[in-house]
Every structure is written in structure tokens, then in C-alpha cells.
PDB file of C-alpha atoms in Angstrom:
ATOM      1  CA  MET C   1      -0.099   0.036  -0.224  1.00 98.00           C
ATOM      2  CA  TYR C   2       1.101   3.528  -0.722  1.00 98.00           C
ATOM      3  CA  SER C   3       0.066   6.706   1.130  1.00 98.00           C
ATOM      4  CA  CYS C   4       1.536  10.077   2.197  1.00 98.00           C
ATOM      5  CA  ALA C   5       2.183  12.122   5.196  1.00 98.00           C
ATOM      6  CA  GLY C   6       0.583  15.191   3.460  1.00 97.00           C
ATOM      7  CA  ASN C   7      -2.867  16.156   2.437  1.00 97.00           C
ATOM      8  CA  LEU C   8      -2.178  14.691  -1.103  1.00 98.00           C
ATOM      9  CA  THR C   9       0.045  11.917  -2.397  1.00 97.00           C
ATOM     10  CA  CYS C  10       2.812  12.896  -4.863  1.00 96.00           C
ATOM     11  CA  ALA C  11       0.208  11.750  -7.727  1.00 95.00           C
ATOM     12  CA  GLY C  12      -2.428  14.163  -6.218  1.00 97.00           C
ATOM     13  CA  TYR C  13      -4.586  11.558  -4.496  1.00 97.00           C
ATOM     14  CA  PRO C  14      -5.878  11.932  -0.841  1.00 97.00           C
ATOM     15  CA  GLY C  15      -3.012  11.449   1.763  1.00 98.00           C
ATOM     16  CA  SER C  16      -3.163  10.349   5.343  1.00 98.00           C
ATOM     17  CA  PHE C  17      -2.522  13.573   7.113  1.00 98.00           C
ATOM     18  CA  GLU C  18      -4.685  13.707  10.202  1.00 97.00           C
ATOM     19  CA  HIS C  19      -6.302  10.388   9.255  1.00 98.00           C
ATOM     20  CA  GLU C  20      -3.440   8.242  10.328  1.00 98.00           C
ATOM     21  CA  PHE C  21      -5.268   5.857  12.760  1.00 98.00           C
ATOM     22  CA  LEU C  22      -8.079   5.515  10.532  1.00 98.00           C
ATOM     23  CA  ASP C  23      -6.051   4.696   7.507  1.00 98.00           C
ATOM     24  CA  ALA C  24      -3.834   2.324   9.453  1.00 98.00           C
ATOM     25  CA  GLU C  25      -6.873   0.476  10.554  1.00 98.00           C
ATOM     26  CA  THR C  26      -8.265   0.233   7.054  1.00 98.00           C
ATOM     27  CA  PHE C  27      -4.959  -0.953   5.637  1.00 98.00           C
ATOM     28  CA  ALA C  28      -5.115  -3.653   8.406  1.00 98.00           C
ATOM     29  CA  GLU C  29      -8.513  -4.760   7.300  1.00 98.00           C
ATOM     30  CA  TRP C  30      -7.363  -4.968   3.744  1.00 98.00           C
ATOM     31  CA  GLY C  31      -4.554  -7.304   4.737  1.00 98.00           C
ATOM     32  CA  VAL C  32      -1.950  -4.906   3.840  1.00 98.00           C
ATOM     33  CA  ASP C  33       1.677  -6.020   4.793  1.00 98.00           C
ATOM     34  CA  PHE C  34       3.825  -3.219   3.624  1.00 98.00           C
ATOM     35  CA  LEU C  35       3.270   0.550   3.544  1.00 98.00           C
ATOM     36  CA  LYS C  36       5.415   3.011   1.703  1.00 98.00           C
ATOM     37  CA  TYR C  37       4.682   6.420   3.390  1.00 98.00           C
ATOM     38  CA  ASP C  38       5.899   9.349   1.066  1.00 98.00           C
ATOM     39  CA  TYR C  39       6.334  13.160   1.892  1.00 98.00           C
ATOM     40  CA  CYS C  40       4.597  15.187  -0.748  1.00 97.00           C
ATOM     41  CA  TYR C  41       2.262  18.128   0.146  1.00 97.00           C
ATOM     42  CA  HIS C  42       3.288  17.811   3.838  1.00 96.00           C
ATOM     43  CA  SER C  43       2.659  20.453   6.515  1.00 95.00           C
ATOM     44  CA  SER C  44       5.241  23.314   6.266  1.00 93.00           C
ATOM     45  CA  ILE C  45       4.760  24.000   9.901  1.00 96.00           C
ATOM     46  CA  ILE C  46       4.913  20.593  11.429  1.00 96.00           C
ATOM     47  CA  HIS C  47       8.299  18.793  11.461  1.00 96.00           C
ATOM     48  CA  GLY C  48       8.426  15.623   9.580  1.00 96.00           C
ATOM     49  CA  LYS C  49       9.442  13.563  12.579  1.00 97.00           C
ATOM     50  CA  TYR C  50       6.051  14.254  14.087  1.00 97.00           C
ATOM     51  CA  LEU C  51       4.124  13.288  10.851  1.00 98.00           C
ATOM     52  CA  TYR C  52       6.052   9.934  10.846  1.00 98.00           C
ATOM     53  CA  GLN C  53       5.556   9.350  14.464  1.00 98.00           C
ATOM     54  CA  ARG C  54       2.022   9.615  14.056  1.00 98.00           C
ATOM     55  CA  MET C  55       1.682   6.933  11.274  1.00 98.00           C
ATOM     56  CA  GLY C  56       4.300   4.718  13.146  1.00 98.00           C
ATOM     57  CA  LEU C  57       2.207   4.825  16.268  1.00 98.00           C
ATOM     58  CA  ALA C  58      -1.075   4.264  14.133  1.00 98.00           C
ATOM     59  CA  LEU C  59       0.554   1.194  12.498  1.00 98.00           C
ATOM     60  CA  GLU C  60       1.663  -0.264  15.741  1.00 98.00           C
ATOM     61  CA  ASN C  61      -1.910  -0.144  17.127  1.00 98.00           C
ATOM     62  CA  CYS C  62      -3.672  -1.297  13.926  1.00 98.00           C
ATOM     63  CA  GLY C  63      -3.820  -4.856  14.964  1.00 97.00           C
ATOM     64  CA  ARG C  64      -1.570  -6.186  12.051  1.00 98.00           C
ATOM     65  CA  ASP C  65       2.138  -6.466  11.434  1.00 98.00           C
ATOM     66  CA  ILE C  66       2.650  -3.841   8.539  1.00 98.00           C
ATOM     67  CA  LEU C  67       6.112  -3.051   7.551  1.00 98.00           C
ATOM     68  CA  PHE C  68       6.455   0.801   7.683  1.00 98.00           C
ATOM     69  CA  SER C  69       8.505   2.167   4.906  1.00 98.00           C
ATOM     70  CA  ALA C  70       9.170   5.879   5.593  1.00 98.00           C
ATOM     71  CA  CYS C  71       9.948   7.787   2.548  1.00 98.00           C
ATOM     72  CA  SER C  72      10.942  11.315   3.528  1.00 97.00           C
ATOM     73  CA  TRP C  73      13.843  11.314   0.887  1.00 95.00           C
ATOM     74  CA  GLY C  74      16.378  12.234   3.718  1.00 95.00           C
ATOM     75  CA  ALA C  75      14.796  15.563   4.058  1.00 94.00           C
ATOM     76  CA  ASP C  76      14.724  17.447   7.374  1.00 94.00           C
ATOM     77  CA  GLN C  77      17.703  15.496   8.635  1.00 95.00           C
ATOM     78  CA  THR C  78      15.764  12.223   8.486  1.00 96.00           C
ATOM     79  CA  HIS C  79      18.632  10.138   9.874  1.00 96.00           C
ATOM     80  CA  GLU C  80      18.604  12.084  13.156  1.00 96.00           C
ATOM     81  CA  TRP C  81      15.109  11.178  14.095  1.00 96.00           C
ATOM     82  CA  ILE C  82      13.839   8.373  11.977  1.00 96.00           C
ATOM     83  CA  LYS C  83      14.516   5.620  14.597  1.00 95.00           C
ATOM     84  CA  SER C  84      12.043   7.360  16.876  1.00 95.00           C
ATOM     85  CA  THR C  85       9.113   6.844  14.635  1.00 96.00           C
ATOM     86  CA  GLY C  86       8.677   2.998  14.473  1.00 95.00           C
ATOM     87  CA  ALA C  87       9.784   2.991  10.790  1.00 97.00           C
ATOM     88  CA  SER C  88      11.159  -0.421   9.617  1.00 96.00           C
ATOM     89  CA  MET C  89      13.132   1.284   6.776  1.00 97.00           C
ATOM     90  CA  TRP C  90      13.783   4.826   5.675  1.00 97.00           C
ATOM     91  CA  ARG C  91      14.536   6.455   2.513  1.00 97.00           C
ATOM     92  CA  SER C  92      17.888   8.303   2.794  1.00 96.00           C
ATOM     93  CA  THR C  93      17.893  10.015  -0.634  1.00 95.00           C
ATOM     94  CA  GLY C  94      15.837  11.332  -3.371  1.00 94.00           C
ATOM     95  CA  ASP C  95      14.352   9.162  -6.054  1.00 96.00           C
ATOM     96  CA  ILE C  96      16.755   6.809  -8.195  1.00 97.00           C
ATOM     97  CA  PHE C  97      16.606   6.873 -11.774  1.00 97.00           C
ATOM     98  CA  ASP C  98      17.835   4.275 -14.332  1.00 97.00           C
ATOM     99  CA  THR C  99      21.035   6.209 -15.327  1.00 97.00           C
ATOM    100  CA  TRP C 100      24.665   5.707 -14.086  1.00 97.00           C
ATOM    101  CA  GLU C 101      24.777   9.314 -12.970  1.00 97.00           C
ATOM    102  CA  SER C 102      21.848   8.779 -10.584  1.00 97.00           C
ATOM    103  CA  ILE C 103      23.378   5.695  -9.084  1.00 98.00           C
ATOM    104  CA  LYS C 104      26.632   7.267  -8.656  1.00 97.00           C
ATOM    105  CA  GLU C 105      25.166  10.371  -6.980  1.00 96.00           C
ATOM    106  CA  LEU C 106      23.196   8.168  -4.399  1.00 97.00           C
ATOM    107  CA  VAL C 107      26.311   6.196  -3.475  1.00 96.00           C
ATOM    108  CA  LYS C 108      28.254   9.360  -2.762  1.00 93.00           C
ATOM    109  CA  GLN C 109      25.462  10.616  -0.555  1.00 94.00           C
ATOM    110  CA  GLN C 110      25.824   7.576   1.826  1.00 94.00           C
ATOM    111  CA  ASN C 111      29.362   8.304   3.265  1.00 89.00           C
ATOM    112  CA  CYS C 112      27.898  10.280   6.151  1.00 91.00           C
ATOM    113  CA  LEU C 113      24.833   7.958   6.673  1.00 93.00           C
ATOM    114  CA  HIS C 114      26.464   4.658   7.376  1.00 91.00           C
ATOM    115  CA  PRO C 115      26.005   4.864  11.272  1.00 90.00           C
ATOM    116  CA  TYR C 116      22.309   5.291  10.853  1.00 91.00           C
ATOM    117  CA  ASN C 117      21.580   1.914   9.311  1.00 88.00           C
ATOM    118  CA  ALA C 118      20.493  -0.526  11.922  1.00 83.00           C
ATOM    119  CA  VAL C 119      18.528  -3.697  12.564  1.00 88.00           C
ATOM    120  CA  GLY C 120      14.803  -2.750  12.578  1.00 89.00           C
ATOM    121  CA  CYS C 121      15.339   0.695  10.890  1.00 94.00           C
ATOM    122  CA  PHE C 122      17.144   0.090   7.647  1.00 95.00           C
ATOM    123  CA  ASN C 123      18.595   2.734   5.356  1.00 96.00           C
ATOM    124  CA  ASP C 124      16.827   2.360   2.082  1.00 97.00           C
ATOM    125  CA  MET C 125      18.819   3.704  -0.762  1.00 97.00           C
ATOM    126  CA  ASP C 126      15.810   3.282  -3.065  1.00 97.00           C
ATOM    127  CA  MET C 127      14.749   0.470  -5.377  1.00 97.00           C
ATOM    128  CA  LEU C 128      17.041  -1.363  -7.705  1.00 98.00           C
ATOM    129  CA  VAL C 129      16.915  -0.375 -11.355  1.00 98.00           C
ATOM    130  CA  VAL C 130      18.784  -3.550 -12.482  1.00 98.00           C
ATOM    131  CA  GLY C 131      17.267  -4.712 -15.772  1.00 97.00           C
ATOM    132  CA  MET C 132      15.153  -1.760 -16.598  1.00 97.00           C
ATOM    133  CA  TYR C 133      17.389  -0.788 -19.578  1.00 96.00           C
ATOM    134  CA  GLY C 134      15.758   2.642 -19.901  1.00 95.00           C
ATOM    135  CA  LYS C 135      12.172   1.431 -19.691  1.00 92.00           C
ATOM    136  CA  GLY C 136       9.611   2.221 -17.092  1.00 86.00           C
ATOM    137  CA  ASN C 137       8.688   5.326 -15.000  1.00 86.00           C
ATOM    138  CA  VAL C 138      12.334   6.130 -14.094  1.00 90.00           C
ATOM    139  CA  GLY C 139      13.872   4.525 -17.173  1.00 85.00           C
ATOM    140  CA  LEU C 140      15.512   7.550 -18.855  1.00 87.00           C
ATOM    141  CA  LYS C 141      18.867   6.457 -20.378  1.00 92.00           C
ATOM    142  CA  GLY C 142      19.359   3.000 -18.873  1.00 96.00           C
ATOM    143  CA  CYS C 143      22.581   1.265 -17.951  1.00 97.00           C
ATOM    144  CA  ASN C 144      24.793  -1.515 -19.104  1.00 97.00           C
ATOM    145  CA  ASP C 145      24.985  -4.866 -17.243  1.00 98.00           C
ATOM    146  CA  THR C 146      28.350  -4.001 -15.878  1.00 98.00           C
ATOM    147  CA  GLN C 147      26.890  -0.981 -14.248  1.00 98.00           C
ATOM    148  CA  TYR C 148      23.776  -2.960 -13.057  1.00 98.00           C
ATOM    149  CA  LYS C 149      26.294  -5.537 -11.496  1.00 98.00           C
ATOM    150  CA  THR C 150      28.046  -2.867  -9.577  1.00 98.00           C
ATOM    151  CA  HIS C 151      24.746  -1.103  -8.654  1.00 98.00           C
ATOM    152  CA  PHE C 152      23.474  -4.327  -6.999  1.00 98.00           C
ATOM    153  CA  SER C 153      26.737  -5.105  -5.330  1.00 98.00           C
ATOM    154  CA  ILE C 154      26.809  -1.665  -3.583  1.00 98.00           C
ATOM    155  CA  TRP C 155      23.286  -1.850  -2.451  1.00 98.00           C
ATOM    156  CA  ALA C 156      23.880  -5.484  -1.149  1.00 98.00           C
ATOM    157  CA  LEU C 157      27.103  -4.727   0.673  1.00 98.00           C
ATOM    158  CA  LEU C 158      25.822  -1.435   2.298  1.00 97.00           C
ATOM    159  CA  GLY C 159      22.762  -3.234   3.620  1.00 96.00           C
ATOM    160  CA  SER C 160      19.901  -1.468   1.696  1.00 97.00           C
ATOM    161  CA  PRO C 161      16.706  -3.253   1.207  1.00 97.00           C
ATOM    162  CA  LEU C 162      16.897  -5.053  -2.114  1.00 98.00           C
ATOM    163  CA  MET C 163      13.611  -4.262  -4.160  1.00 97.00           C
ATOM    164  CA  ILE C 164      13.505  -5.076  -7.777  1.00 97.00           C
ATOM    165  CA  GLY C 165      12.354  -2.221  -9.806  1.00 96.00           C
ATOM    166  CA  CYS C 166      12.314  -3.941 -13.392  1.00 96.00           C
ATOM    167  CA  ASP C 167       9.442  -5.796 -15.000  1.00 95.00           C
ATOM    168  CA  VAL C 168      10.117  -9.422 -13.556  1.00 95.00           C
ATOM    169  CA  ARG C 169       8.070 -10.855 -16.267  1.00 96.00           C
ATOM    170  CA  ASN C 170      10.705  -9.973 -18.741  1.00 94.00           C
ATOM    171  CA  MET C 171      13.952 -10.149 -17.140  1.00 96.00           C
ATOM    172  CA  SER C 172      17.009 -10.941 -19.274  1.00 97.00           C
ATOM    173  CA  GLU C 173      19.234 -13.895 -18.313  1.00 97.00           C
ATOM    174  CA  GLU C 174      21.818 -11.478 -17.089  1.00 98.00           C
ATOM    175  CA  THR C 175      19.470  -9.710 -15.082  1.00 98.00           C
ATOM    176  CA  LYS C 176      18.384 -12.883 -13.558  1.00 98.00           C
ATOM    177  CA  ARG C 177      22.084 -13.631 -12.751  1.00 98.00           C
ATOM    178  CA  ILE C 178      22.704 -10.459 -11.154  1.00 98.00           C
ATOM    179  CA  LEU C 179      19.611 -10.316  -8.989  1.00 98.00           C
ATOM    180  CA  GLY C 180      20.071 -13.875  -8.129  1.00 98.00           C
ATOM    181  CA  ASN C 181      23.531 -13.687  -6.705  1.00 98.00           C
ATOM    182  CA  GLU C 182      22.825 -15.710  -3.463  1.00 98.00           C
ATOM    183  CA  GLU C 183      26.339 -14.803  -1.860  1.00 98.00           C
ATOM    184  CA  LEU C 184      25.562 -11.117  -2.290  1.00 98.00           C
ATOM    185  CA  ILE C 185      22.163 -11.613  -0.916  1.00 98.00           C
ATOM    186  CA  LEU C 186      23.714 -13.324   1.949  1.00 98.00           C
ATOM    187  CA  ILE C 187      25.873 -10.419   2.781  1.00 98.00           C
ATOM    188  CA  ASN C 188      22.931  -8.014   2.430  1.00 97.00           C
ATOM    189  CA  GLN C 189      20.930 -10.304   4.931  1.00 96.00           C
ATOM    190  CA  ASP C 190      23.728 -10.777   7.450  1.00 96.00           C
ATOM    191  CA  LYS C 191      22.032 -10.778  10.863  1.00 93.00           C
ATOM    192  CA  ALA C 192      24.624  -8.735  12.501  1.00 92.00           C
ATOM    193  CA  CYS C 193      23.784  -5.782  10.347  1.00 92.00           C
ATOM    194  CA  ARG C 194      27.133  -4.039  11.119  1.00 94.00           C
ATOM    195  CA  GLN C 195      28.068  -0.597   9.910  1.00 93.00           C
ATOM    196  CA  PRO C 196      30.143  -0.602   6.682  1.00 95.00           C
ATOM    197  CA  ILE C 197      33.233   1.517   6.704  1.00 95.00           C
ATOM    198  CA  LYS C 198      34.830   3.290   3.764  1.00 95.00           C
ATOM    199  CA  LEU C 199      38.600   2.447   3.532  1.00 96.00           C
ATOM    200  CA  ASN C 200      41.056   5.153   2.602  1.00 94.00           C
ATOM    201  CA  GLY C 201      43.240   2.841   0.428  1.00 92.00           C
ATOM    202  CA  PHE C 202      46.240   4.469  -1.248  1.00 89.00           C
ATOM    203  CA  TRP C 203      46.753   6.079  -4.614  1.00 87.00           C
ATOM    204  CA  GLN C 204      42.901   5.970  -5.007  1.00 86.00           C
ATOM    205  CA  GLU C 205      40.977   7.740  -7.911  1.00 89.00           C
ATOM    206  CA  GLU C 206      38.127   9.815  -6.749  1.00 90.00           C
ATOM    207  CA  ASP C 207      35.752   7.448  -8.321  1.00 95.00           C
ATOM    208  CA  CYS C 208      37.262   4.362  -6.872  1.00 96.00           C
ATOM    209  CA  MET C 209      35.637   3.318  -3.631  1.00 97.00           C
ATOM    210  CA  ILE C 210      36.463   0.550  -1.200  1.00 98.00           C
ATOM    211  CA  TYR C 211      34.022  -0.542   1.511  1.00 98.00           C
ATOM    212  CA  ALA C 212      34.363  -3.142   4.154  1.00 98.00           C
ATOM    213  CA  ARG C 213      31.868  -4.783   6.581  1.00 97.00           C
ATOM    214  CA  GLN C 214      32.288  -7.185   9.436  1.00 97.00           C
ATOM    215  CA  LEU C 215      29.916 -10.156   9.244  1.00 97.00           C
ATOM    216  CA  GLU C 216      28.862 -12.783  11.597  1.00 95.00           C
ATOM    217  CA  HIS C 217      31.478 -15.327  12.750  1.00 94.00           C
ATOM    218  CA  GLY C 218      34.327 -13.132  12.056  1.00 96.00           C
ATOM    219  CA  GLU C 219      34.146 -12.884   8.329  1.00 98.00           C
ATOM    220  CA  ILE C 220      34.519  -9.797   6.432  1.00 98.00           C
ATOM    221  CA  ALA C 221      32.769  -8.465   3.228  1.00 98.00           C
ATOM    222  CA  ILE C 222      34.957  -6.248   1.120  1.00 98.00           C
ATOM    223  CA  GLY C 223      33.721  -4.389  -1.927  1.00 98.00           C
ATOM    224  CA  LEU C 224      35.979  -2.607  -4.677  1.00 98.00           C
ATOM    225  CA  PHE C 225      33.996  -0.296  -6.726  1.00 98.00           C
ATOM    226  CA  ASN C 226      35.029   1.656  -9.817  1.00 98.00           C
ATOM    227  CA  LEU C 227      32.312   4.344 -10.585  1.00 97.00           C
ATOM    228  CA  GLY C 228      34.485   5.976 -13.316  1.00 97.00           C
ATOM    229  CA  GLN C 229      34.692   5.478 -17.015  1.00 96.00           C
ATOM    230  CA  GLU C 230      38.457   4.501 -17.078  1.00 96.00           C
ATOM    231  CA  ALA C 231      40.175   1.365 -15.785  1.00 97.00           C
ATOM    232  CA  THR C 232      41.744   1.672 -12.338  1.00 97.00           C
ATOM    233  CA  TYR C 233      43.327  -0.193  -9.501  1.00 97.00           C
ATOM    234  CA  ALA C 234      41.851  -0.502  -6.067  1.00 97.00           C
ATOM    235  CA  ARG C 235      44.619  -0.684  -3.444  1.00 97.00           C
ATOM    236  CA  PHE C 236      44.456  -1.133   0.469  1.00 97.00           C
ATOM    237  CA  ASN C 237      46.378  -2.484   3.314  1.00 96.00           C
ATOM    238  CA  LEU C 238      44.996  -4.983   5.820  1.00 97.00           C
ATOM    239  CA  ASP C 239      45.801  -2.842   8.719  1.00 96.00           C
ATOM    240  CA  GLU C 240      42.726  -0.715   7.759  1.00 96.00           C
ATOM    241  CA  LEU C 241      40.677  -3.900   8.767  1.00 97.00           C
ATOM    242  CA  GLY C 242      42.644  -4.556  12.003  1.00 95.00           C
ATOM    243  CA  LEU C 243      45.037  -7.013  10.569  1.00 96.00           C
ATOM    244  CA  PRO C 244      48.419  -5.423  10.443  1.00 94.00           C
ATOM    245  CA  LEU C 245      51.446  -7.765   9.906  1.00 92.00           C
ATOM    246  CA  SER C 246      52.021  -7.799  13.723  1.00 94.00           C
ATOM    247  CA  THR C 247      48.831  -9.833  14.307  1.00 95.00           C
ATOM    248  CA  GLY C 248      50.361 -12.852  12.262  1.00 95.00           C
ATOM    249  CA  ARG C 249      47.062 -13.062  10.391  1.00 96.00           C
ATOM    250  CA  THR C 250      45.958 -12.593   6.850  1.00 97.00           C
ATOM    251  CA  LEU C 251      42.840 -12.957   4.780  1.00 98.00           C
ATOM    252  CA  LYS C 252      41.652 -15.704   2.614  1.00 98.00           C
ATOM    253  CA  MET C 253      39.177 -14.059   0.113  1.00 98.00           C
ATOM    254  CA  LYS C 254      36.666 -15.350  -2.344  1.00 98.00           C
ATOM    255  CA  GLU C 255      35.276 -13.045  -5.183  1.00 98.00           C
ATOM    256  CA  LEU C 256      31.551 -13.549  -5.324  1.00 98.00           C
ATOM    257  CA  TRP C 257      31.084 -12.957  -9.160  1.00 98.00           C
ATOM    258  CA  THR C 258      33.867 -15.046 -10.556  1.00 98.00           C
ATOM    259  CA  GLY C 259      34.417 -17.558  -7.680  1.00 97.00           C
ATOM    260  CA  GLU C 260      38.242 -16.681  -7.761  1.00 97.00           C
ATOM    261  CA  GLU C 261      39.996 -17.356  -4.502  1.00 97.00           C
ATOM    262  CA  LEU C 262      43.190 -15.865  -3.155  1.00 96.00           C
ATOM    263  CA  THR C 263      45.168 -15.399  -0.017  1.00 97.00           C
ATOM    264  CA  VAL C 264      46.567 -11.976   0.668  1.00 97.00           C
ATOM    265  CA  LYS C 265      50.251 -11.581   0.799  1.00 92.00           C
ATOM    266  CA  ASN C 266      52.275  -8.709   2.410  1.00 91.00           C
ATOM    267  CA  ALA C 267      49.194  -7.330   4.023  1.00 95.00           C
ATOM    268  CA  SER C 268      48.249  -5.472   0.800  1.00 96.00           C
ATOM    269  CA  VAL C 269      45.506  -5.895  -1.732  1.00 97.00           C
ATOM    270  CA  ILE C 270      45.822  -4.476  -5.313  1.00 97.00           C
ATOM    271  CA  TRP C 271      42.992  -5.260  -7.741  1.00 97.00           C
ATOM    272  CA  LYS C 272      42.457  -3.898 -11.298  1.00 97.00           C
ATOM    273  CA  LEU C 273      38.974  -2.923 -12.071  1.00 98.00           C
ATOM    274  CA  ALA C 274      37.462  -2.191 -15.553  1.00 98.00           C
ATOM    275  CA  PRO C 275      35.339   0.857 -16.090  1.00 98.00           C
ATOM    276  CA  TYR C 276      32.143   0.948 -13.959  1.00 98.00           C
ATOM    277  CA  ASP C 277      33.095  -2.661 -12.771  1.00 98.00           C
ATOM    278  CA  CYS C 278      33.490  -4.116  -9.272  1.00 98.00           C
ATOM    279  CA  ALA C 279      34.818  -6.920  -7.147  1.00 98.00           C
ATOM    280  CA  VAL C 280      33.213  -8.149  -3.977  1.00 98.00           C
ATOM    281  CA  PHE C 281      34.856 -10.562  -1.652  1.00 98.00           C
ATOM    282  CA  ARG C 282      33.849 -12.707   1.435  1.00 98.00           C
ATOM    283  CA  ALA C 283      37.024 -12.976   3.405  1.00 98.00           C
ATOM    284  CA  LYS C 284      38.018 -15.292   6.414  1.00 98.00           C
ATOM    285  CA  VAL C 285      40.955 -14.469   8.881  1.00 97.00           C
ATOM    286  CA  GLU C 286      43.606 -17.115   8.951  1.00 96.00           C
ATOM    287  CA  LYS C 287      47.097 -17.469  10.263  1.00 95.00           C
ATOM    288  CA  ARG C 288      49.952 -16.592   7.735  1.00 90.00           C
TER     289      ARG C 288
END
């Protein structure tokens, strides 16, 4: 179900402003499981945190377990108050579009928001545009399969809810392969839901990003992402992950798109990335 914290929805239909409890009870009667709650035509004199608290409280008292997807686009410093509203997930950005420029912009907005993703209140970077190829409401220019692969990998590693945006009735085989990468989905769904960190690396191009995230049972997810149009190298040292040479430990790494395995030597990783491409690893700590 879709509704809005304003008088009207973004499409101009009636919103739920000052009808939150009535609407929540009605949604429960209809058997609704998921509510996306948008932010168009909202009051300019009532802060967003109060509007989302109203619907969050209404849903908690409606008699049905309904997932509350708060979509305030990151406005009004959403990250600072969203956990107080009962929201299950929250949009941290404006809308995504099926262009590489849009994906890249949303990724770069995340650097200051990583601490605000948590179990029970997940940071939603918006839906996946994988496989849209320029079709649909947000189609615009479209992306190629390498860009879609990187898009999916970043969303999975950073812990964003994974919602398919393309027409599932007409997915290409490559789209199915990307969206069906079970090992990336396992990282996304890791129960610990720990905060990702952005590594400094060394000799890094501006559009080359390296993220890591501790998983359950001592494993580490590591993502190398080239957002630029030229090939580049991702380089980092293991001491950024708490594994300097003095620990006597290293990483055994498996790349989750190719299945390639390697053991890190000399406490440094150097990996070549094609334009717009990525590499994502699941790594285990082991003795040298």
C-alpha cells in the first residue's frame, strides 16, 4: 500500500494527514503487509518527525504487522530522528533513476549515513534499477549490465533493502544472474547488520571506492567499486581492517562474481577494475 504524510500523495490523490489511525486500521482490514509512506504536500509548519511518528504509532496499534517504509527522501535530517518513529526502513535519498549518474550520486550521498543503518530501521537507498534498460517510469537513459552489477553489489554490501524495480516478467538472463547472486544476498541479509566502513586505500582515484563490513562469525565483506569510465586499481592495506602484519594473520578471500580465491600476501591488496566494474569478496581471517 502507498500513502503520504501530506494532504495529497505525490500523484495528487488523498493522503493520510490527520487520518493516520483510520487509514492504518483500514489498511489492516485490507490485509496490507507493507506501507510506503511518502512526503509530498506535507505541512510546512509541522516537522516531519511528528508526521512519521503519527503513522508509526497508528501502525503499531492497527492490529496487524505492517512493515512501515518511511519515504521522506532524507529531508529534514531524517537520519537524526527516524528511529524514533517506528519505521522499519527509511529512504535516505531522493528518487533513483535508471542512469549511471543517478546511481553514482546516491552512492556518494551515503558516506555520512552509514552509522544510521540498523536492525529494525534499515537505510533504504531506493529500489534497484537493475534490468530496466531505460524502460519504465524512471527509465531515462538506462545502464549496461556491468553498471547494473556494480549497482546491485553496492546496495547489497551497504545493507540497503533489495527491491526489484524492473518488470520481473521480462527479465533478461543477465538480469536474473545479477539479482540472483545468492552470496551477495547473504551479505545483504547478514544478521549482525554491522556498519560498513569506507577504506582510505592508497593512490585512489576519486571514483574508486572501497568498503568493508564485518559479518557474523568473524568474516569480512569487502567491496571494490570503480564508478569511473576508465580502468583503475583499487589498493588497500589490511591494517585498515585491524590486521597489520604484527597480528600474524591474513585474509583468505573469495570473489563473489567469479568465484576466484586468493590469500593476501604482504598485508596489501591490489586489484584492477574495468570501467564501472566491481569486485566483492567474502574473506576469512587465517594465520599466515
